[in-house]
Tab-separated table of N, CA and C in Angstrom:
chain	number	residue	atom	x	y	z
R	1	UNK	N	-28.303	10.740	-41.506
R	1	UNK	CA	-29.391	11.554	-41.010
R	1	UNK	C	-30.164	12.079	-42.209
R	2	UNK	N	-31.459	11.906	-42.133
R	2	UNK	CA	-32.301	12.389	-43.229
R	2	UNK	C	-33.370	13.303	-42.657
R	3	UNK	N	-33.531	14.449	-43.242
R	3	UNK	CA	-34.558	15.397	-42.815
R	3	UNK	C	-35.321	15.845	-44.036
R	4	UNK	N	-36.617	15.910	-43.908
R	4	UNK	CA	-37.420	16.447	-45.005
R	4	UNK	C	-37.317	17.964	-44.923
R	5	UNK	N	-36.430	18.522	-45.733
R	5	UNK	CA	-36.171	19.957	-45.642
R	5	UNK	C	-37.401	20.791	-45.976
R	6	UNK	N	-38.318	20.235	-46.727
R	6	UNK	CA	-39.527	20.997	-47.037
R	6	UNK	C	-40.355	21.254	-45.787
R	7	UNK	N	-40.180	20.405	-44.760
R	7	UNK	CA	-40.910	20.597	-43.512
R	7	UNK	C	-40.363	21.773	-42.717
R	8	UNK	N	-39.144	22.169	-43.022
R	8	UNK	CA	-38.533	23.305	-42.343
R	8	UNK	C	-38.865	24.564	-43.133
R	9	UNK	N	-39.689	25.383	-42.568
R	9	UNK	CA	-40.093	26.599	-43.272
R	9	UNK	C	-38.879	27.504	-43.437
R	10	UNK	N	-38.443	27.640	-44.667
R	10	UNK	CA	-37.276	28.464	-44.948
R	10	UNK	C	-37.616	29.533	-45.974
R	11	UNK	N	-36.745	30.484	-46.077
R	11	UNK	CA	-36.874	31.535	-47.091
R	11	UNK	C	-35.488	31.810	-47.647
R	12	UNK	N	-35.446	32.341	-48.841
R	12	UNK	CA	-34.169	32.646	-49.485
R	12	UNK	C	-33.998	34.152	-49.570
R	13	UNK	N	-32.896	34.625	-49.020
R	13	UNK	CA	-32.558	36.044	-49.054
R	13	UNK	C	-31.119	36.136	-49.542
R	14	UNK	N	-30.908	36.896	-50.623
R	14	UNK	CA	-29.569	37.053	-51.204
R	14	UNK	C	-28.908	35.702	-51.476
R	15	UNK	N	-29.677	34.781	-52.064
R	15	UNK	CA	-29.199	33.439	-52.419
R	15	UNK	C	-28.748	32.616	-51.229
R	16	UNK	N	-29.203	32.930	-50.019
R	16	UNK	CA	-28.901	32.152	-48.829
R	16	UNK	C	-30.213	31.700	-48.198
R	17	UNK	N	-30.280	30.418	-47.855
R	17	UNK	CA	-31.473	29.887	-47.218
R	17	UNK	C	-31.435	30.207	-45.736
R	18	UNK	N	-32.535	30.751	-45.235
R	18	UNK	CA	-32.639	31.091	-43.823
R	18	UNK	C	-33.930	30.507	-43.273
R	19	UNK	N	-33.936	30.203	-41.978
R	19	UNK	CA	-35.141	29.714	-41.331
R	19	UNK	C	-36.124	30.848	-41.150
R	20	UNK	N	-37.404	30.500	-41.129
R	20	UNK	CA	-38.446	31.515	-41.012
R	20	UNK	C	-38.436	32.179	-39.635
R	21	UNK	N	-38.022	31.443	-38.603
R	21	UNK	CA	-37.944	32.064	-37.282
R	21	UNK	C	-36.794	31.458	-36.469
R	22	UNK	N	-36.411	32.156	-35.441
R	22	UNK	CA	-35.258	31.775	-34.613
R	22	UNK	C	-35.508	30.456	-33.888
R	23	UNK	N	-36.718	30.247	-33.382
R	23	UNK	CA	-37.022	29.032	-32.644
R	23	UNK	C	-36.865	27.794	-33.530
R	24	UNK	N	-37.322	27.861	-34.766
R	24	UNK	CA	-37.187	26.744	-35.684
R	24	UNK	C	-35.720	26.441	-35.953
R	25	UNK	N	-34.904	27.467	-36.091
R	25	UNK	CA	-33.473	27.272	-36.309
R	25	UNK	C	-32.843	26.589	-35.103
R	26	UNK	N	-33.208	27.004	-33.900
R	26	UNK	CA	-32.656	26.401	-32.694
R	26	UNK	C	-33.081	24.939	-32.565
R	27	UNK	N	-34.335	24.641	-32.900
R	27	UNK	CA	-34.802	23.261	-32.854
R	27	UNK	C	-34.040	22.396	-33.846
R	28	UNK	N	-33.802	22.910	-35.044
R	28	UNK	CA	-33.060	22.171	-36.063
R	28	UNK	C	-31.620	21.917	-35.610
R	29	UNK	N	-30.985	22.929	-35.036
R	29	UNK	CA	-29.614	22.763	-34.551
R	29	UNK	C	-29.565	21.744	-33.415
R	30	UNK	N	-30.568	21.746	-32.548
R	30	UNK	CA	-30.657	20.759	-31.480
R	30	UNK	C	-30.829	19.355	-32.034
R	31	UNK	N	-31.643	19.230	-33.078
R	31	UNK	CA	-31.856	17.943	-33.742
R	31	UNK	C	-30.544	17.421	-34.330
R	32	UNK	N	-29.823	18.299	-35.015
R	32	UNK	CA	-28.533	17.903	-35.595
R	32	UNK	C	-27.554	17.469	-34.508
R	33	UNK	N	-27.513	18.193	-33.414
R	33	UNK	CA	-26.615	17.873	-32.310
R	33	UNK	C	-26.962	16.509	-31.721
R	34	UNK	N	-28.251	16.252	-31.508
R	34	UNK	CA	-28.675	14.965	-30.960
R	34	UNK	C	-28.343	13.824	-31.914
R	35	UNK	N	-28.563	14.031	-33.206
R	35	UNK	CA	-28.243	12.988	-34.192
R	35	UNK	C	-26.748	12.708	-34.222
R	36	UNK	N	-25.933	13.751	-34.125
R	36	UNK	CA	-24.482	13.554	-34.105
R	36	UNK	C	-24.045	12.825	-32.835
R	37	UNK	N	-24.651	13.188	-31.709
R	37	UNK	CA	-24.299	12.570	-30.433
R	37	UNK	C	-24.661	11.085	-30.414
R	38	UNK	N	-25.813	10.744	-30.980
R	38	UNK	CA	-26.316	9.372	-30.933
R	38	UNK	C	-26.177	8.642	-32.270
R	39	UNK	N	-25.221	9.049	-33.087
R	39	UNK	CA	-25.094	8.460	-34.417
R	39	UNK	C	-24.809	6.962	-34.376
R	40	UNK	N	-24.090	6.491	-33.369
R	40	UNK	CA	-23.804	5.060	-33.273
R	40	UNK	C	-25.073	4.277	-32.928
R	41	UNK	N	-25.877	4.824	-32.026
R	41	UNK	CA	-27.130	4.176	-31.669
R	41	UNK	C	-28.098	4.174	-32.851
R	42	UNK	N	-28.128	5.275	-33.592
R	42	UNK	CA	-28.993	5.368	-34.772
R	42	UNK	C	-28.561	4.333	-35.806
R	43	UNK	N	-27.268	4.185	-36.004
R	43	UNK	CA	-26.756	3.200	-36.962
R	43	UNK	C	-27.135	1.782	-36.531
R	44	UNK	N	-27.076	1.493	-35.224
R	44	UNK	CA	-27.447	0.168	-34.730
R	44	UNK	C	-28.931	-0.109	-34.979
R	45	UNK	N	-29.776	0.876	-34.761
R	45	UNK	CA	-31.213	0.719	-35.016
R	45	UNK	C	-31.457	0.505	-36.497
R	46	UNK	N	-30.735	1.225	-37.343
R	46	UNK	CA	-30.941	1.121	-38.786
R	46	UNK	C	-30.521	-0.233	-39.346
R	47	UNK	N	-29.729	-0.990	-38.612
R	47	UNK	CA	-29.403	-2.344	-39.054
R	47	UNK	C	-30.663	-3.198	-39.100
R	48	UNK	N	-31.578	-2.964	-38.148
R	48	UNK	CA	-32.798	-3.752	-38.048
R	48	UNK	C	-33.996	-3.068	-38.699
R	49	UNK	N	-33.946	-1.762	-38.781
R	49	UNK	CA	-35.019	-0.978	-39.398
R	49	UNK	C	-34.403	-0.039	-40.433
R	50	UNK	N	-34.060	-0.558	-41.611
R	50	UNK	CA	-33.422	0.278	-42.637
R	50	UNK	C	-34.259	1.518	-42.959
R	51	UNK	N	-33.577	2.644	-43.043
R	51	UNK	CA	-34.247	3.892	-43.395
R	51	UNK	C	-34.849	4.631	-42.204
R	52	UNK	N	-34.774	4.041	-40.999
R	52	UNK	CA	-35.327	4.693	-39.823
R	52	UNK	C	-34.519	5.937	-39.500
R	53	UNK	N	-35.217	7.019	-39.130
R	53	UNK	CA	-34.555	8.239	-38.675
R	53	UNK	C	-35.322	8.808	-37.502
R	54	UNK	N	-34.626	9.496	-36.600
R	54	UNK	CA	-35.332	10.163	-35.498
R	54	UNK	C	-36.280	11.205	-36.055
R	55	UNK	N	-37.420	11.351	-35.436
R	55	UNK	CA	-38.421	12.295	-35.901
R	55	UNK	C	-38.038	13.711	-35.501
R	56	UNK	N	-38.178	14.636	-36.431
R	56	UNK	CA	-37.933	16.056	-36.158
R	56	UNK	C	-39.264	16.692	-35.808
R	57	UNK	N	-39.351	17.325	-34.663
R	57	UNK	CA	-40.614	17.946	-34.227
R	57	UNK	C	-40.488	19.438	-34.234
């Protein structure tokens, strides 16, 4: 799974990275959950399309 972390608006407080808002954090956690759930399907797609990743919205 590859995510462009710069696209996730984050901030650093006390040397810990935090999301700028709660909704963005929930969307990211949902994305991670979906990628983990469908990791076998993603791997099968990547056999034919190397480097392909699900889009994070």
